[in-house]
mmCIF file of C-alpha atoms in Angstrom:
data_model
loop_
_atom_site.group_PDB
_atom_site.id
_atom_site.type_symbol
_atom_site.label_atom_id
_atom_site.label_comp_id
_atom_site.label_asym_id
_atom_site.label_seq_id
_atom_site.Cartn_x
_atom_site.Cartn_y
_atom_site.Cartn_z
ATOM 1 C CA MET A 1 16.751 3.052 10.435
ATOM 2 C CA SER A 2 17.655 4.976 13.588
ATOM 3 C CA LYS A 3 14.154 6.321 14.317
ATOM 4 C CA LYS A 4 11.345 4.180 15.648
ATOM 5 C CA ARG A 5 8.244 3.592 13.537
ATOM 6 C CA VAL A 6 4.829 4.585 14.872
ATOM 7 C CA ALA A 7 2.835 1.621 16.199
ATOM 8 C CA THR A 8 0.988 -0.415 13.567
ATOM 9 C CA HIS A 9 -2.803 -0.285 13.486
ATOM 10 C CA LEU A 10 -4.546 -3.591 12.779
ATOM 11 C CA LYS A 11 -8.097 -3.403 11.496
ATOM 12 C CA TRP A 12 -10.786 -5.239 9.567
ATOM 13 C CA VAL A 13 -12.100 -3.607 6.407
ATOM 14 C CA ARG A 14 -15.233 -4.646 4.533
ATOM 15 C CA VAL A 15 -14.644 -4.671 0.767
ATOM 16 C CA ALA A 16 -17.178 -5.964 -1.772
ATOM 17 C CA ARG A 17 -18.842 -8.133 0.911
ATOM 18 C CA HIS A 18 -15.475 -9.569 2.019
ATOM 19 C CA ASP A 19 -13.708 -8.945 5.330
ATOM 20 C CA VAL A 20 -10.020 -8.139 4.892
ATOM 21 C CA ARG A 21 -7.420 -7.901 7.640
ATOM 22 C CA VAL A 22 -5.272 -4.808 7.173
ATOM 23 C CA ALA A 23 -2.217 -3.373 8.936
ATOM 24 C CA VAL A 24 -1.395 0.322 8.572
ATOM 25 C CA SER A 25 1.902 1.593 9.928
ATOM 26 C CA PRO A 26 1.488 5.391 9.908
ATOM 27 C CA GLY A 27 4.428 7.441 8.706
ATOM 28 C CA THR A 28 5.603 10.681 10.248
ATOM 29 C CA GLY A 29 5.702 12.347 6.823
ATOM 30 C CA THR A 30 3.083 13.347 4.269
ATOM 31 C CA GLY A 31 4.373 11.467 1.227
ATOM 32 C CA ILE A 32 2.750 8.720 -0.824
ATOM 33 C CA PRO A 33 2.025 5.523 1.195
ATOM 34 C CA LEU A 34 3.676 2.211 0.345
ATOM 35 C CA LEU A 35 1.341 -0.742 -0.286
ATOM 36 C CA LEU A 36 2.829 -4.232 0.169
ATOM 37 C CA CYS A 37 1.509 -7.258 -1.766
ATOM 38 C CA ASN A 38 2.687 -10.464 -0.105
ATOM 39 C CA GLY A 39 3.796 -13.830 -1.473
ATOM 40 C CA ILE A 40 1.525 -16.833 -1.871
ATOM 41 C CA GLY A 41 0.157 -18.253 1.371
ATOM 42 C CA ALA A 42 1.867 -15.627 3.528
ATOM 43 C CA SER A 43 0.166 -13.479 6.144
ATOM 44 C CA LEU A 44 0.995 -9.824 6.607
ATOM 45 C CA GLU A 45 3.165 -10.647 9.658
ATOM 46 C CA LEU A 46 5.834 -12.187 7.418
ATOM 47 C CA LEU A 47 6.890 -8.740 6.185
ATOM 48 C CA GLU A 48 7.196 -7.250 9.685
ATOM 49 C CA PRO A 49 11.042 -7.202 9.653
ATOM 50 C CA PHE A 50 11.009 -5.228 6.401
ATOM 51 C CA VAL A 51 8.345 -2.781 7.598
ATOM 52 C CA ASP A 52 10.350 -2.107 10.755
ATOM 53 C CA GLU A 53 13.293 -0.949 8.623
ATOM 54 C CA VAL A 54 11.394 1.258 6.153
ATOM 55 C CA ASN A 55 11.953 4.982 6.628
ATOM 56 C CA PRO A 56 9.568 5.959 9.491
ATOM 57 C CA ALA A 57 8.341 8.919 7.442
ATOM 58 C CA ILE A 58 6.627 6.518 5.011
ATOM 59 C CA THR A 59 3.186 5.077 5.750
ATOM 60 C CA VAL A 60 3.147 1.323 5.027
ATOM 61 C CA ILE A 61 -0.020 -0.642 4.242
ATOM 62 C CA ARG A 62 -0.261 -4.448 4.372
ATOM 63 C CA PHE A 63 -3.218 -6.760 3.969
ATOM 64 C CA ASP A 64 -4.078 -10.436 4.032
ATOM 65 C CA VAL A 65 -5.301 -11.459 0.586
ATOM 66 C CA PRO A 66 -8.730 -13.177 0.799
ATOM 67 C CA GLY A 67 -7.996 -16.733 1.892
ATOM 68 C CA ALA A 68 -4.504 -15.923 3.218
ATOM 69 C CA GLY A 69 -3.547 -15.123 6.799
ATOM 70 C CA SER A 70 -6.651 -14.180 8.753
ATOM 71 C CA SER A 71 -8.769 -12.984 5.827
ATOM 72 C CA PRO A 72 -11.550 -15.514 5.098
ATOM 73 C CA ALA A 73 -11.505 -17.216 1.716
ATOM 74 C CA PRO A 74 -14.079 -16.018 -0.808
ATOM 75 C CA ARG A 75 -16.757 -18.408 -2.011
ATOM 76 C CA VAL A 76 -15.461 -18.465 -5.587
ATOM 77 C CA PRO A 77 -11.968 -18.246 -7.129
ATOM 78 C CA TYR A 78 -10.561 -14.968 -8.430
ATOM 79 C CA ASN A 79 -7.964 -13.824 -10.944
ATOM 80 C CA PHE A 80 -5.350 -11.086 -10.810
ATOM 81 C CA ALA A 81 -7.536 -8.610 -12.695
ATOM 82 C CA GLY A 82 -10.358 -9.031 -10.198
ATOM 83 C CA LEU A 83 -7.981 -8.858 -7.255
ATOM 84 C CA ALA A 84 -6.385 -5.664 -8.600
ATOM 85 C CA TRP A 85 -9.836 -4.071 -8.716
ATOM 86 C CA PHE A 86 -10.455 -5.380 -5.190
ATOM 87 C CA VAL A 87 -7.265 -3.690 -3.948
ATOM 88 C CA THR A 88 -8.338 -0.324 -5.367
ATOM 89 C CA LYS A 89 -11.629 -0.650 -3.471
ATOM 90 C CA LEU A 90 -9.658 -1.452 -0.328
ATOM 91 C CA LEU A 91 -7.624 1.719 -0.844
ATOM 92 C CA ASP A 92 -10.872 3.672 -1.271
ATOM 93 C CA GLN A 93 -12.076 2.372 2.090
ATOM 94 C CA LEU A 94 -8.787 3.338 3.720
ATOM 95 C CA GLY A 95 -8.883 6.795 2.159
ATOM 96 C CA TYR A 96 -5.788 6.539 -0.057
ATOM 97 C CA ASP A 97 -6.064 7.826 -3.614
ATOM 98 C CA GLN A 98 -2.547 6.921 -4.745
ATOM 99 C CA VAL A 99 0.148 4.561 -3.449
ATOM 100 C CA ASP A 100 3.527 3.152 -4.347
ATOM 101 C CA VAL A 101 3.098 -0.611 -4.793
ATOM 102 C CA LEU A 102 5.624 -3.261 -3.744
ATOM 103 C CA GLY A 103 4.980 -6.884 -4.655
ATOM 104 C CA ILE A 104 7.071 -9.849 -3.605
ATOM 105 C CA SER A 105 6.964 -13.216 -5.406
ATOM 106 C CA TRP A 106 3.261 -14.014 -6.107
ATOM 107 C CA GLY A 107 2.443 -10.507 -4.912
ATOM 108 C CA GLY A 108 4.714 -9.169 -7.634
ATOM 109 C CA GLY A 109 2.207 -10.448 -10.185
ATOM 110 C CA LEU A 110 -0.576 -8.596 -8.396
ATOM 111 C CA ALA A 111 1.566 -5.454 -8.222
ATOM 112 C CA GLN A 112 2.216 -5.570 -11.969
ATOM 113 C CA GLN A 113 -1.499 -6.014 -12.631
ATOM 114 C CA ILE A 114 -2.360 -3.004 -10.436
ATOM 115 C CA ALA A 115 0.218 -0.827 -12.202
ATOM 116 C CA PHE A 116 -1.093 -1.822 -15.644
ATOM 117 C CA GLN A 117 -4.815 -1.880 -14.872
ATOM 118 C CA HIS A 118 -5.017 1.114 -12.532
ATOM 119 C CA PRO A 119 -2.092 3.386 -13.476
ATOM 120 C CA ARG A 120 -3.551 6.434 -11.735
ATOM 121 C CA ARG A 121 -3.602 4.636 -8.394
ATOM 122 C CA CYS A 122 0.009 3.389 -8.616
ATOM 123 C CA ARG A 123 2.714 6.057 -8.677
ATOM 124 C CA ARG A 124 5.814 3.848 -8.436
ATOM 125 C CA LEU A 125 6.342 0.104 -8.631
ATOM 126 C CA ILE A 126 8.756 -2.161 -6.736
ATOM 127 C CA LEU A 127 9.056 -5.786 -7.869
ATOM 128 C CA VAL A 128 10.876 -8.152 -5.509
ATOM 129 C CA SER A 129 11.835 -11.767 -6.235
ATOM 130 C CA THR A 130 9.132 -12.027 -8.873
ATOM 131 C CA ALA A 131 8.584 -12.719 -12.565
ATOM 132 C CA THR A 132 6.077 -12.454 -15.399
ATOM 133 C CA GLY A 133 3.694 -15.291 -14.555
ATOM 134 C CA MET A 134 3.116 -18.390 -16.657
ATOM 135 C CA ILE A 135 5.521 -17.220 -19.354
ATOM 136 C CA MET A 136 8.813 -16.983 -17.479
ATOM 137 C CA ILE A 137 12.153 -18.676 -17.003
ATOM 138 C CA PRO A 138 11.013 -21.390 -14.597
ATOM 139 C CA ALA A 139 12.511 -22.882 -11.485
ATOM 140 C CA ARG A 140 13.527 -26.529 -11.468
ATOM 141 C CA PRO A 141 10.585 -28.958 -11.203
ATOM 142 C CA ARG A 142 11.671 -30.222 -7.781
ATOM 143 C CA VAL A 143 11.513 -26.626 -6.498
ATOM 144 C CA LEU A 144 8.099 -25.954 -8.046
ATOM 145 C CA ALA A 145 6.741 -29.174 -6.561
ATOM 146 C CA LYS A 146 7.266 -27.779 -3.067
ATOM 147 C CA MET A 147 5.146 -24.749 -3.904
ATOM 148 C CA ILE A 148 1.991 -26.719 -4.733
ATOM 149 C CA THR A 149 0.871 -27.046 -1.112
ATOM 150 C CA PRO A 150 1.034 -24.684 1.901
ATOM 151 C CA ARG A 151 2.739 -27.337 4.041
ATOM 152 C CA ARG A 152 5.755 -25.118 4.764
ATOM 153 C CA TYR A 153 3.415 -22.707 6.576
ATOM 154 C CA ARG A 154 1.851 -25.516 8.624
ATOM 155 C CA ASP A 155 4.922 -27.591 9.523
ATOM 156 C CA ALA A 156 7.958 -25.747 10.906
ATOM 157 C CA THR A 157 10.173 -28.823 10.677
ATOM 158 C CA PHE A 158 9.293 -29.245 7.011
ATOM 159 C CA ALA A 159 9.961 -25.541 6.379
ATOM 160 C CA MET A 160 13.456 -25.912 7.813
ATOM 161 C CA ARG A 161 14.112 -29.089 5.856
ATOM 162 C CA ILE A 162 13.306 -27.511 2.487
ATOM 163 C CA ALA A 163 14.593 -23.993 3.238
ATOM 164 C CA ALA A 164 17.922 -24.327 1.430
ATOM 165 C CA GLN A 165 16.476 -25.900 -1.698
ATOM 166 C CA LEU A 166 13.405 -23.676 -1.890
ATOM 167 C CA TYR A 167 14.584 -20.264 -0.698
ATOM 168 C CA GLY A 168 18.366 -20.310 -1.157
ATOM 169 C CA GLY A 169 20.560 -17.442 0.024
ATOM 170 C CA ARG A 170 21.045 -17.007 3.754
ATOM 171 C CA LEU A 171 18.653 -19.878 4.475
ATOM 172 C CA ARG A 172 21.150 -22.344 3.010
ATOM 173 C CA ASP A 173 23.304 -21.793 6.080
ATOM 174 C CA GLU A 174 20.528 -20.907 8.532
ATOM 175 C CA PRO A 175 17.568 -23.187 7.725
ATOM 176 C CA GLU A 176 16.217 -22.746 11.258
ATOM 177 C CA LEU A 177 15.506 -19.128 10.314
ATOM 178 C CA ALA A 178 12.830 -20.353 7.891
ATOM 179 C CA GLY A 179 10.994 -21.996 10.763
ATOM 180 C CA ARG A 180 10.972 -18.749 12.734
ATOM 181 C CA LEU A 181 10.029 -16.504 9.821
ATOM 182 C CA LEU A 182 7.172 -18.677 8.604
ATOM 183 C CA HIS A 183 5.801 -19.690 12.007
ATOM 184 C CA ASP A 184 6.648 -17.376 14.911
ATOM 185 C CA GLN A 185 3.995 -14.749 14.145
ATOM 186 C CA SER A 186 2.477 -15.814 10.843
ATOM 187 C CA ARG A 187 -1.186 -16.758 10.630
ATOM 188 C CA ILE A 188 -2.185 -19.750 8.548
ATOM 189 C CA GLY A 189 -4.824 -19.251 5.868
ATOM 190 C CA SER A 190 -7.132 -21.929 4.553
ATOM 191 C CA ARG A 191 -6.104 -24.599 2.052
ATOM 192 C CA ARG A 192 -8.881 -23.375 -0.226
ATOM 193 C CA GLY A 193 -7.458 -19.867 -0.077
ATOM 194 C CA TYR A 194 -4.030 -21.166 -1.070
ATOM 195 C CA LEU A 195 -5.546 -22.996 -4.045
ATOM 196 C CA TYR A 196 -7.330 -19.806 -5.077
ATOM 197 C CA GLN A 197 -4.010 -17.969 -5.044
ATOM 198 C CA LEU A 198 -2.452 -20.677 -7.194
ATOM 199 C CA GLY A 199 -5.400 -20.487 -9.553
ATOM 200 C CA ALA A 200 -5.148 -16.715 -9.915
ATOM 201 C CA GLY A 201 -1.830 -17.171 -11.694
ATOM 202 C CA LEU A 202 -2.970 -19.886 -14.093
ATOM 203 C CA GLY A 203 -2.811 -18.582 -17.644
ATOM 204 C CA TRP A 204 -1.752 -15.122 -16.442
ATOM 205 C CA SER A 205 1.305 -13.365 -17.825
ATOM 206 C CA SER A 206 2.424 -9.752 -17.634
ATOM 207 C CA LEU A 207 4.837 -10.197 -20.526
ATOM 208 C CA PRO A 208 2.687 -8.518 -23.226
ATOM 209 C CA GLY A 209 1.824 -5.620 -20.934
ATOM 210 C CA LEU A 210 5.233 -4.743 -19.507
ATOM 211 C CA PRO A 211 6.149 -2.224 -22.258
ATOM 212 C CA PHE A 212 2.953 -0.332 -21.373
ATOM 213 C CA ILE A 213 3.748 0.037 -17.660
ATOM 214 C CA ARG A 214 4.987 3.617 -17.444
ATOM 215 C CA GLN A 215 5.628 3.896 -13.719
ATOM 216 C CA SER A 216 9.198 4.205 -12.487
ATOM 217 C CA THR A 217 10.049 0.677 -11.387
ATOM 218 C CA LEU A 218 12.639 -0.778 -9.042
ATOM 219 C CA ILE A 219 13.378 -4.477 -9.540
ATOM 220 C CA LEU A 220 15.043 -6.319 -6.647
ATOM 221 C CA SER A 221 16.349 -9.820 -7.288
ATOM 222 C CA GLY A 222 18.459 -12.213 -5.238
ATOM 223 C CA THR A 223 21.462 -13.803 -6.885
ATOM 224 C CA ASP A 224 20.635 -17.163 -5.250
ATOM 225 C CA ASP A 225 16.866 -17.507 -5.715
ATOM 226 C CA PRO A 226 15.806 -21.077 -6.615
ATOM 227 C CA ILE A 227 12.151 -20.075 -7.140
ATOM 228 C CA ILE A 228 12.704 -17.067 -9.423
ATOM 229 C CA PRO A 229 15.968 -17.304 -11.405
ATOM 230 C CA THR A 230 17.710 -13.951 -11.812
ATOM 231 C CA ALA A 231 17.264 -14.066 -15.594
ATOM 232 C CA ASN A 232 13.594 -13.152 -15.025
ATOM 233 C CA ALA A 233 14.581 -9.862 -13.406
ATOM 234 C CA ARG A 234 16.877 -9.059 -16.319
ATOM 235 C CA LEU A 235 14.028 -9.781 -18.745
ATOM 236 C CA MET A 236 11.674 -7.445 -16.887
ATOM 237 C CA ARG A 237 14.354 -4.767 -16.781
ATOM 238 C CA HIS A 238 14.629 -5.011 -20.567
ATOM 239 C CA LEU A 239 10.864 -4.763 -21.185
ATOM 240 C CA LEU A 240 9.825 -2.163 -18.615
ATOM 241 C CA PRO A 241 10.414 1.341 -20.045
ATOM 242 C CA ARG A 242 11.468 2.992 -16.751
ATOM 243 C CA ALA A 243 13.024 0.208 -14.693
ATOM 244 C CA THR A 244 16.153 -0.054 -12.564
ATOM 245 C CA LEU A 245 17.525 -3.452 -11.552
ATOM 246 C CA HIS A 246 19.241 -4.005 -8.209
ATOM 247 C CA LEU A 247 20.740 -7.430 -7.488
ATOM 248 C CA PHE A 248 21.378 -8.462 -3.887
ATOM 249 C CA GLU A 249 23.355 -11.396 -2.538
ATOM 250 C CA ASP A 250 20.662 -13.518 -0.950
ATOM 251 C CA GLY A 251 17.720 -15.720 -1.867
ATOM 252 C CA HIS A 252 13.970 -15.607 -2.384
ATOM 253 C CA LEU A 253 13.216 -14.168 1.065
ATOM 254 C CA GLY A 254 15.863 -11.478 0.849
ATOM 255 C CA LEU A 255 13.306 -8.762 1.543
ATOM 256 C CA ILE A 256 13.158 -10.220 5.055
ATOM 257 C CA THR A 257 16.616 -11.705 5.587
ATOM 258 C CA GLN A 258 18.243 -8.540 4.173
ATOM 259 C CA ALA A 259 15.525 -6.245 5.534
ATOM 260 C CA GLU A 260 17.735 -3.344 6.590
ATOM 261 C CA LEU A 261 19.618 -3.174 3.286
ATOM 262 C CA LEU A 262 16.586 -3.543 1.008
ATOM 263 C CA ALA A 263 14.312 -1.322 3.088
ATOM 264 C CA ARG A 264 16.879 1.440 2.733
ATOM 265 C CA ARG A 265 16.973 0.928 -1.040
ATOM 266 C CA VAL A 266 13.167 0.947 -1.309
ATOM 267 C CA SER A 267 12.859 3.987 0.966
ATOM 268 C CA GLU A 268 15.306 5.941 -1.167
ATOM 269 C CA PHE A 269 13.456 4.947 -4.343
ATOM 270 C CA VAL A 270 9.986 5.997 -3.184
ATOM 271 C CA SER A 271 11.247 9.160 -1.460
ATOM 272 C CA ALA A 272 13.205 10.530 -4.415
ATOM 273 C CA ASP A 273 11.910 13.884 -5.680
ATOM 274 C CA GLN A 274 8.958 13.968 -3.286
#
């Protein structure tokens, strides 16, 4: 985008007795804000390159899920239904009645849950490099094994070593980029928080509910994504009543490594007919 975005405001918000770290990048327009739901173990800083490229007219909201980034881990585990309710309470505190929701990877599960469970709060849905939960076309076991622990967020050398096999796309040729993306500004959450995120997805599937999600939906999927094979995006496109599928030539972190291209596509989608 040619215009500069207004400076991001970082704040702490108290929600249901939990402190949540939030970043709000105010837009210059008056349209519906865009809420970003991040991938497992990732702090809100990871999506900074994408936010920088979103149309400056659009307000963008990010947050660290409890136990991820700087947000403290809750005392007890949670599931996607509970977290979706939690997000609506966060929006209440921020003063937003309705948002467009973008979820990437693990956050795509949360985004689907919000759209299904709280349809009035979610106007449009963007699903990036994500699938339908436990019932999906899985990655290879050796890929899934690397997702069990948050080591890639704690060890930059390890992140670079596994980048090609885990993330695919541009990181096959530029594995050093994984080290920068996951470590330069990112904040490391607790191991307990990471386990809670893993647990939230156990037994969860959006598959039965997809035909009942009525929001206009944009599905973005990389053609070289080892974690989420492209067939999952095609399945969601078939089951979601109002979905459009856009394939891009990159891997699992394409929202960041192809930030300018995908931010333009997302901006056009959420700005249409406003």
